[in-house]
Short mmCIF file of C-alpha atoms and ligand atoms in Angstrom, two decimals:
data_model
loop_
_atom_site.label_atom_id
_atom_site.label_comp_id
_atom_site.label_asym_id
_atom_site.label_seq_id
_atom_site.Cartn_x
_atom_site.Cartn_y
_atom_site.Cartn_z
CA UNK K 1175 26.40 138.20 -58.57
CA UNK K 1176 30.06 138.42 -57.66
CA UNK K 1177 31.93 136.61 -60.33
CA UNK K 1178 34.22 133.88 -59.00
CA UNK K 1179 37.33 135.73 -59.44
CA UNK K 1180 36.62 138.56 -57.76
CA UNK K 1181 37.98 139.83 -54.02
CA UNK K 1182 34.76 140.92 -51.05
CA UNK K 1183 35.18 142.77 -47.85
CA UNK K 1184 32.86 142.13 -45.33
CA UNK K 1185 33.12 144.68 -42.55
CA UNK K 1186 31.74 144.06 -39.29
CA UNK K 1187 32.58 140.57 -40.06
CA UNK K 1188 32.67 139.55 -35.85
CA UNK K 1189 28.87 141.02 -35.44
CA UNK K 1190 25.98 139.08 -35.78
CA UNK K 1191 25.03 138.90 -39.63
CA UNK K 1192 28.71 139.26 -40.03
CA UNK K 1193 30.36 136.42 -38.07
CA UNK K 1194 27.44 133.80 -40.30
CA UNK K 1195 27.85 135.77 -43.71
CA UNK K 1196 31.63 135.36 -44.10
CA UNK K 1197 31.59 131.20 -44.06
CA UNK K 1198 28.21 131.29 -46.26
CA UNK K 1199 30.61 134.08 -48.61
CA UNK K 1200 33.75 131.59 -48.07
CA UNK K 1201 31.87 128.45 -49.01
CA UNK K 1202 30.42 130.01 -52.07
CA UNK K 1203 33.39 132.18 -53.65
CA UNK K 1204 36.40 130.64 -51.55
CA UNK K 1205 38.03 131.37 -48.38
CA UNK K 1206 40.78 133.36 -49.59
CA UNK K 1207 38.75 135.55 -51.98
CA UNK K 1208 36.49 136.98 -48.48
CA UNK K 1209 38.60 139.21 -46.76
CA UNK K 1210 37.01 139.65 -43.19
CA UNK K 1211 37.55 142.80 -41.32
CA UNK K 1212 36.26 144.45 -37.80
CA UNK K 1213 37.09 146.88 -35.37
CA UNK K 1214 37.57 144.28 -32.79
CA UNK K 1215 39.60 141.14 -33.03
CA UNK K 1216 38.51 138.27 -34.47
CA UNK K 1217 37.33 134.98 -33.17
CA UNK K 1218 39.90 131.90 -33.27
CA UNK K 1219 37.07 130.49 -36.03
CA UNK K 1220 36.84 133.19 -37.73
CA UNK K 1221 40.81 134.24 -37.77
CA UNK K 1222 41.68 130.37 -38.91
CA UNK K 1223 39.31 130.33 -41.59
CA UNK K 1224 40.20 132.79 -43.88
CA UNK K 1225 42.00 136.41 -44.49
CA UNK K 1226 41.23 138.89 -41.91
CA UNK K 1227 41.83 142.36 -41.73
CA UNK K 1228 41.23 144.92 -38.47
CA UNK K 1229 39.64 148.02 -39.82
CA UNK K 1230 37.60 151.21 -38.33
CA UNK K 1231 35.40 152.07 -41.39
CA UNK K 1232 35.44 156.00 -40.00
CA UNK K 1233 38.99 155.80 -41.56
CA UNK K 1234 38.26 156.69 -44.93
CA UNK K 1235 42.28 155.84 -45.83
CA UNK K 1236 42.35 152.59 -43.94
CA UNK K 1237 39.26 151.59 -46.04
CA UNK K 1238 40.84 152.54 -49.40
CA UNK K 1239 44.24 150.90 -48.54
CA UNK K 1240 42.33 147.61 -48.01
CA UNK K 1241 40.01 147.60 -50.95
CA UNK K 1242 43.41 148.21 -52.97
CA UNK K 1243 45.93 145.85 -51.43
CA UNK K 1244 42.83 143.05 -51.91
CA UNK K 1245 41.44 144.30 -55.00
CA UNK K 1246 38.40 144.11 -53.61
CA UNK K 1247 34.96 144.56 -56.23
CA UNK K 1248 31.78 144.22 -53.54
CA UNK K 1249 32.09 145.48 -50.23
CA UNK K 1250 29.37 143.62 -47.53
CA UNK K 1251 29.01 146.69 -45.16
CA UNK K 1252 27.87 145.14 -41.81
CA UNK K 1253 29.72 147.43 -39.76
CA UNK K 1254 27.30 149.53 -37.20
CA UNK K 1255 26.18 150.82 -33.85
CA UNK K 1256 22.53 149.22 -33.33
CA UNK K 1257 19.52 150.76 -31.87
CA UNK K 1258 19.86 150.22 -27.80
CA UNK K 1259 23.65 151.19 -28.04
CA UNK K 1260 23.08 154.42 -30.12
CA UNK K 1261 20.87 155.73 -27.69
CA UNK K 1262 23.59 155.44 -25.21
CA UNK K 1263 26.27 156.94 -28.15
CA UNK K 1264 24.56 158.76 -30.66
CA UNK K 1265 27.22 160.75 -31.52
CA UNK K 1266 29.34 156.77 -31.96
CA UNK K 1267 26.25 155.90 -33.52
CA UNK K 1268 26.58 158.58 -36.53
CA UNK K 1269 29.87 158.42 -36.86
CA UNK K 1270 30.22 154.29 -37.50
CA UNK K 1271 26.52 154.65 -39.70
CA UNK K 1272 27.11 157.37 -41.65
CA UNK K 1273 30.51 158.72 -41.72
CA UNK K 1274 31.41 155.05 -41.97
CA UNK K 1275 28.99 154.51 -45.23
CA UNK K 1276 30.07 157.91 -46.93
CA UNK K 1277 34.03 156.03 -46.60
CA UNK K 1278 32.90 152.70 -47.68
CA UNK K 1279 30.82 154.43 -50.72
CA UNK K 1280 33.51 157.06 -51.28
CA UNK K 1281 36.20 154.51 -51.58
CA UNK K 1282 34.32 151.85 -53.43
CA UNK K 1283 33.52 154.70 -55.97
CA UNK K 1284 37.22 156.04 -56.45
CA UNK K 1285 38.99 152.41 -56.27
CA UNK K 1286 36.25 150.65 -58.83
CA UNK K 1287 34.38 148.21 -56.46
CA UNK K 1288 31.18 146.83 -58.44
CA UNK K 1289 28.90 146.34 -56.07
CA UNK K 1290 27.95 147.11 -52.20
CA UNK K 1291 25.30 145.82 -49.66
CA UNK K 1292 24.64 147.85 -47.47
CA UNK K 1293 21.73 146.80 -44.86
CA UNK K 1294 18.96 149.10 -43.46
CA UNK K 1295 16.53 148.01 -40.47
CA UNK K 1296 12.81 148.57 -39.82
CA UNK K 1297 13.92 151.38 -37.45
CA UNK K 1298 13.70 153.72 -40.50
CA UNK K 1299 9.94 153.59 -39.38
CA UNK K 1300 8.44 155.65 -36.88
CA UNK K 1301 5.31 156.87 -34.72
CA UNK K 1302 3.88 158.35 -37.98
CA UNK K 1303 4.22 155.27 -40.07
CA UNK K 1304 1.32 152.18 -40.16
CA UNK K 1305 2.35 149.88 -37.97
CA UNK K 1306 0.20 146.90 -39.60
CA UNK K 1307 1.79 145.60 -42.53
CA UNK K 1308 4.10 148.98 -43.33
CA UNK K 1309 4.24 149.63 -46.71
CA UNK K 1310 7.77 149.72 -48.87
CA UNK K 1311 6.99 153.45 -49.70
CA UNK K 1312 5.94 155.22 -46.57
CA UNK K 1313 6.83 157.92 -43.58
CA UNK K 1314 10.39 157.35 -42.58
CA UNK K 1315 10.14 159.15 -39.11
CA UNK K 1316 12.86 157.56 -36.84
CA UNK K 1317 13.19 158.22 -33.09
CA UNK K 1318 16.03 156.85 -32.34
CA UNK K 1319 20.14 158.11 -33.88
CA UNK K 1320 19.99 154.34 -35.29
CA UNK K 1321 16.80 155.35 -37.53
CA UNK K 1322 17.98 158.30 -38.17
CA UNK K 1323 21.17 156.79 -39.37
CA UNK K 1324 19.45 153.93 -41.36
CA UNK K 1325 17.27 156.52 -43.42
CA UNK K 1326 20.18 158.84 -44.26
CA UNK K 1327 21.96 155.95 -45.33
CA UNK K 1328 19.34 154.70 -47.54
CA UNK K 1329 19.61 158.08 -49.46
CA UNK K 1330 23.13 158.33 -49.76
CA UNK K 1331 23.11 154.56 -51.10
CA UNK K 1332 20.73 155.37 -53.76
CA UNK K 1333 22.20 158.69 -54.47
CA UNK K 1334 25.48 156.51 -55.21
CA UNK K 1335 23.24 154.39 -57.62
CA UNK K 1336 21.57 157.52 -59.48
CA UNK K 1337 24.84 159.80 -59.64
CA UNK K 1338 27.21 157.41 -60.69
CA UNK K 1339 25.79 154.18 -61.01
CA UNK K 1340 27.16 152.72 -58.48
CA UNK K 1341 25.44 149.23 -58.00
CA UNK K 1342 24.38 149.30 -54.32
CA UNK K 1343 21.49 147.15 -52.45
CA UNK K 1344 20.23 146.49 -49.27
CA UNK K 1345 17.14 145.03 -46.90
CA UNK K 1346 15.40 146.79 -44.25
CA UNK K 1347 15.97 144.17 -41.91
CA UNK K 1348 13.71 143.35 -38.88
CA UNK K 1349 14.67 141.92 -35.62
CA UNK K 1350 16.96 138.57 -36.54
CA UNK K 1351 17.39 135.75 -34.46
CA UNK K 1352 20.37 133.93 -34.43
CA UNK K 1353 22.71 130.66 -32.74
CA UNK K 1354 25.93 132.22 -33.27
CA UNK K 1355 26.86 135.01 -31.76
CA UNK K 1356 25.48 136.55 -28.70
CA UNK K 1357 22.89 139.94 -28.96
CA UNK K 1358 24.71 143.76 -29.56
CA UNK K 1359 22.98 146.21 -28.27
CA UNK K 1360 19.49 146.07 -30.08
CA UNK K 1361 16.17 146.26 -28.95
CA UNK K 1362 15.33 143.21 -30.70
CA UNK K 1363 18.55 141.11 -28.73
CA UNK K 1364 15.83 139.99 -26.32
CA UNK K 1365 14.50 137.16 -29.15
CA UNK K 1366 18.17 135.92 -28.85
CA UNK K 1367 18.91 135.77 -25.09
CA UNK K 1368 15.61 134.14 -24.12
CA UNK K 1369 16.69 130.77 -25.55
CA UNK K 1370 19.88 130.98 -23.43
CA UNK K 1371 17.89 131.91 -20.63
CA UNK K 1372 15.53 129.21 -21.28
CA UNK K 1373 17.90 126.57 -22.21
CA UNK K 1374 20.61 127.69 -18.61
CA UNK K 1375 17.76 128.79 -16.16
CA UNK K 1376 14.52 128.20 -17.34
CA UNK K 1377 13.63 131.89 -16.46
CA UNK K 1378 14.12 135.00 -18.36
CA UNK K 1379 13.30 138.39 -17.67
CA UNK K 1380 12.01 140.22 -20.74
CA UNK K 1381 13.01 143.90 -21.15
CA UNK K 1382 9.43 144.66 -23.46
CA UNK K 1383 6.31 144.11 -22.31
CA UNK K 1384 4.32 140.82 -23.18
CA UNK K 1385 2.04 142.22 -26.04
CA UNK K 1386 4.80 143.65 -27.84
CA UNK K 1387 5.05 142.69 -31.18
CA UNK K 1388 7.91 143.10 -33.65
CA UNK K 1389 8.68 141.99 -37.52
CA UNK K 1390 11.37 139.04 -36.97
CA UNK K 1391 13.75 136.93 -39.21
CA UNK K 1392 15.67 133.57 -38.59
CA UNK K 1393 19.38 134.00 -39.89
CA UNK K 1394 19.29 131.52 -42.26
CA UNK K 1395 16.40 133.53 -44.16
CA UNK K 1396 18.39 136.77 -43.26
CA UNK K 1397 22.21 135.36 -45.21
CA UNK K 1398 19.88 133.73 -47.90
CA UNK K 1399 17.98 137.39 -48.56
CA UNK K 1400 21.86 139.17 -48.71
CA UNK K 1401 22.87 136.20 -51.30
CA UNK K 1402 19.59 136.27 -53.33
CA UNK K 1403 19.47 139.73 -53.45
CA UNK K 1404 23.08 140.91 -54.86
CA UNK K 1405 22.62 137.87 -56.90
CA UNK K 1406 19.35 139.25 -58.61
CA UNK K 1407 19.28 140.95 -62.05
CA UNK K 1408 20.03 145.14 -61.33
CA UNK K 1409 17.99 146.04 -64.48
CA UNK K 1410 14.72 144.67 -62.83
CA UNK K 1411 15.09 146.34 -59.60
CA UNK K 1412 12.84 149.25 -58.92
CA UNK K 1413 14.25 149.46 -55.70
CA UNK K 1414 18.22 149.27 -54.22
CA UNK K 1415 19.03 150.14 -50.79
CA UNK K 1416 15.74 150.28 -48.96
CA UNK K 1417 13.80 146.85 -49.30
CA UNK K 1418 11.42 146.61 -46.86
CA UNK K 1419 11.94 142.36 -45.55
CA UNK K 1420 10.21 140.20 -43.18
CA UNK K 1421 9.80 136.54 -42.29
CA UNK K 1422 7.45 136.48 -39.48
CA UNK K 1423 6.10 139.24 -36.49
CA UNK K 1424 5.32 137.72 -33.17
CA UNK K 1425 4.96 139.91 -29.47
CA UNK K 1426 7.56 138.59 -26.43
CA UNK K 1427 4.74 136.23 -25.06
CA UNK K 1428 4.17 134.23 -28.21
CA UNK K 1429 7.77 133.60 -28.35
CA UNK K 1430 8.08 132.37 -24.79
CA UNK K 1431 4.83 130.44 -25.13
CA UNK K 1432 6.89 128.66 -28.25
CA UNK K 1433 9.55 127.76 -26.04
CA UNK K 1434 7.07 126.84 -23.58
CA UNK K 1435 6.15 123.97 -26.22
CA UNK K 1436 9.68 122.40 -25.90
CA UNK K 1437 10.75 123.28 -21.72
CA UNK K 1438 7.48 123.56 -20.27
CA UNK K 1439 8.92 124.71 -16.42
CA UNK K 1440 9.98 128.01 -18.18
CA UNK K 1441 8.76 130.94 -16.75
CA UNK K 1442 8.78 134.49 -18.13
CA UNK K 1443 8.86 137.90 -16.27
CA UNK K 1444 8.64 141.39 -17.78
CA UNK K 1445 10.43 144.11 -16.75
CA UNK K 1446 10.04 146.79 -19.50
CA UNK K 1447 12.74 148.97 -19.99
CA UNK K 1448 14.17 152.27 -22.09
CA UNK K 1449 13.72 149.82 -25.51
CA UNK K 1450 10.11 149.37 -24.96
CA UNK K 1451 9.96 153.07 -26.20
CA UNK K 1452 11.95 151.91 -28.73
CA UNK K 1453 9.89 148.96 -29.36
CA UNK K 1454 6.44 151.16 -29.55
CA UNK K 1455 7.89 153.40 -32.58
CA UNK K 1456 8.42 150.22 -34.89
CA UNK K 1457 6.36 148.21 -37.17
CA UNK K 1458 4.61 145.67 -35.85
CA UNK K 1459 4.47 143.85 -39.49
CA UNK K 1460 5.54 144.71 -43.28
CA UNK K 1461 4.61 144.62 -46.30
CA UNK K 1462 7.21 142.76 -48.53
CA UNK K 1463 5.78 142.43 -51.27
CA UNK K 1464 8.55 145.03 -53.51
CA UNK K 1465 10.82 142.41 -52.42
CA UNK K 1466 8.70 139.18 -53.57
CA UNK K 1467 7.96 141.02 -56.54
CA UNK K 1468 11.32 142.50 -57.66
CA UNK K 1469 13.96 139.62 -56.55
CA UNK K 1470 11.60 136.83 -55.81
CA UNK K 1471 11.97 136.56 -51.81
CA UNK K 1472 10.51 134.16 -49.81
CA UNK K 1473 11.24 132.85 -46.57
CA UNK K 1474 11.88 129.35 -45.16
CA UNK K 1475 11.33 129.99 -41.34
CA UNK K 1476 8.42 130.54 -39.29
CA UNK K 1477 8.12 131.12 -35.04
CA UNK K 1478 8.02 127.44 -34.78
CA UNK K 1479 10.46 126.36 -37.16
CA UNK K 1480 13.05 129.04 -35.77
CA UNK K 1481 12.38 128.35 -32.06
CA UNK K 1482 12.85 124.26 -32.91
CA UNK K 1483 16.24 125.00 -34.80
CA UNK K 1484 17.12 127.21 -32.15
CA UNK K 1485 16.65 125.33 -29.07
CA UNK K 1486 18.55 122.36 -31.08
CA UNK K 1487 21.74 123.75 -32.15
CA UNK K 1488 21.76 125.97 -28.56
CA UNK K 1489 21.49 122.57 -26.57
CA UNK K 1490 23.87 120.80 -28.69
CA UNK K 1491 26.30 123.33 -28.00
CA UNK K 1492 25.33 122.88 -24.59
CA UNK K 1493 25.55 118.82 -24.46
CA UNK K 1494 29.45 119.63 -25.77
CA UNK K 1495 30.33 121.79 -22.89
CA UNK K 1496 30.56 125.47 -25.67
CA UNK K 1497 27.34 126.96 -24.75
CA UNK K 1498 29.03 130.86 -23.90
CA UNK K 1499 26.34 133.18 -22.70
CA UNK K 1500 27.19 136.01 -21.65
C1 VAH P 2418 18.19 146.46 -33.38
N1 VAH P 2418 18.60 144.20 -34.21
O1 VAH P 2418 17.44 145.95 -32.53
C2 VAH P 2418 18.53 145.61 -34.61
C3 VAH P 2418 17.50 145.75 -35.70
C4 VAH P 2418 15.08 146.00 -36.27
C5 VAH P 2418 16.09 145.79 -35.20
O2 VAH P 2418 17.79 146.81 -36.53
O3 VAH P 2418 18.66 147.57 -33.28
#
């Protein structure tokens, strides 16, 4: 647990997780104790609420400059290139993942931070691994530079933990839905955009095929999992960096079907594209039961809970004239 008095960094704070961890961080330490950082400018919310910082974690001295002007003791890394956008940039895509992470460890070693979360993602998985209900200790055979990226980084985390105790954690996270901010560049952003589809033109054209099905979360259950998780005692964990996570799977048509519930005129067409390959190497559910067992997780939000919650804050937004999409 980060004691009250001490400084986070949140990198990546403008990307999805990132622009709904720093308030939950703010609200629970203080505002001026969560410095927020990104590559890319804040938003007007985001700058007026708190310190912000630009920073491009591939420079290993901006990093260390930062983390000793703030004092900073935990570092949330949320800064990365996701699955869809790494296939377009792998080369980006290993140099924000990993040369990124080795900085952000690197630094928090030499400068004395306590503790770092660092997330992974189901795409550590691959063809070789059991789809149905993947265990937490399986085949890590990625297709994709993102994979690839998330299992190296796994290793180097707990490498950090076993060679010089370096108190790091993190999730493998599955797809996660959020009101927030708009998708970035995963193969999972098509859970997001549907409900602005939905809610704008009651049509949306899916880029996976109906019966694909894929381990989601709602964000509420994703911030919730970061804060329960670097909260939770370090001498029971058996497990640091890699913690396989889930709240719910469901394919593209049970989703739109749930939407159906609430706007019954919309209509769904699928156009599968590169993702769907994508798509086909992950999970279709986990097993997360390390996680139940080792820091008590449990999740709040099912399909029909999230798509509810969704559709309300989305047309609320809507009703007051600030629903952006794209
Ligand atoms: C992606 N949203 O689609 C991310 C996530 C499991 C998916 O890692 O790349």
């Amino acid at each position: 647990m980060t004691p009250e008095s001490e400084t986070i960094l949140v990198t990546g704070a403008c990307g999805q997780i990132g622009s709904e961890l720093v308030p939950v961080l703010r609200k629970l330490y203080g505002a001026e104790k969560v410095i927020a950082s990104d590559v890319v400018p804040p938003s007007p919310a985001l700058e007026n609420s708190g310190p912000f910082e630009k920073l491009d974690v591939t420079n290993r001295q901006e990093i260390g400059q930062l983390i000793h002007k703030h004092r900073v003791k935990a570092v949330y890394h949320l800064a990365a290139i996701l699955s869809a956008t790494g296939e377009k940039f792998p080369q980006k895509a290993w140099e924000v993942n990993i040369n990124g992470l080795y900085n952000i460890l690197e630094a928090s070693r030499e400068l004395g931070v306590r503790q770092v979360f660092c997330p992974s993602s189901i795409a550590v998985f691959g063809p070789a691994t059991p789809r149905v209900n993947t265990p937490q200790d399986t085949v890590l055979s990625p297709t994709t530079i993102y994979g690839v990226t998330k299992v190296a980084g796994e290793h180097l985390c707990d490498y950090y933990v076993r060679k010089y105790n370096l108190d790091v954690r993190g999730c493998r996270f599955p797809g996660i839905i959020s009101n927030e901010t708009l998708p970035g560049g995963g193969t999972t952003d098509y859970a997001v955009a549907i409900f602005y589809e939905a809610i704008l033109n009651r049509r949306y054209t899916c880029f996976l095929r109906p019966e694909t099905r894929l381990p989601m979360m709602y964000m509420p259950d994703c911030l919730k999992s970061i804060i329960e998780l670097m909260a939770a005692d370090f001498s029971r964990l058996r497990h640091h960096s890699n913690f396989n996570l889930t709240a719910m799977s469901f394919s593209a048509a049970d989703l739109a079907a749930e939407i159906k519930k609430h706007l019954p005129d919309f209509e769904v067409e699928y156009r599968p594209d590169f993702r769907q390959a994508i798509a086909d190497s992950w999970p279709e559910s986990i097993d997360d039961s390390a996680a139940r067992e080792e820091w008590g997780w449990k999740p709040d939000y099912d399909l029909a809970a999230m798509t509810a919650d969704m559709l309300r804050v989305l047309r609320e937004k809507q009703r007051q004239g600030k629903l952006k999409y794209p």
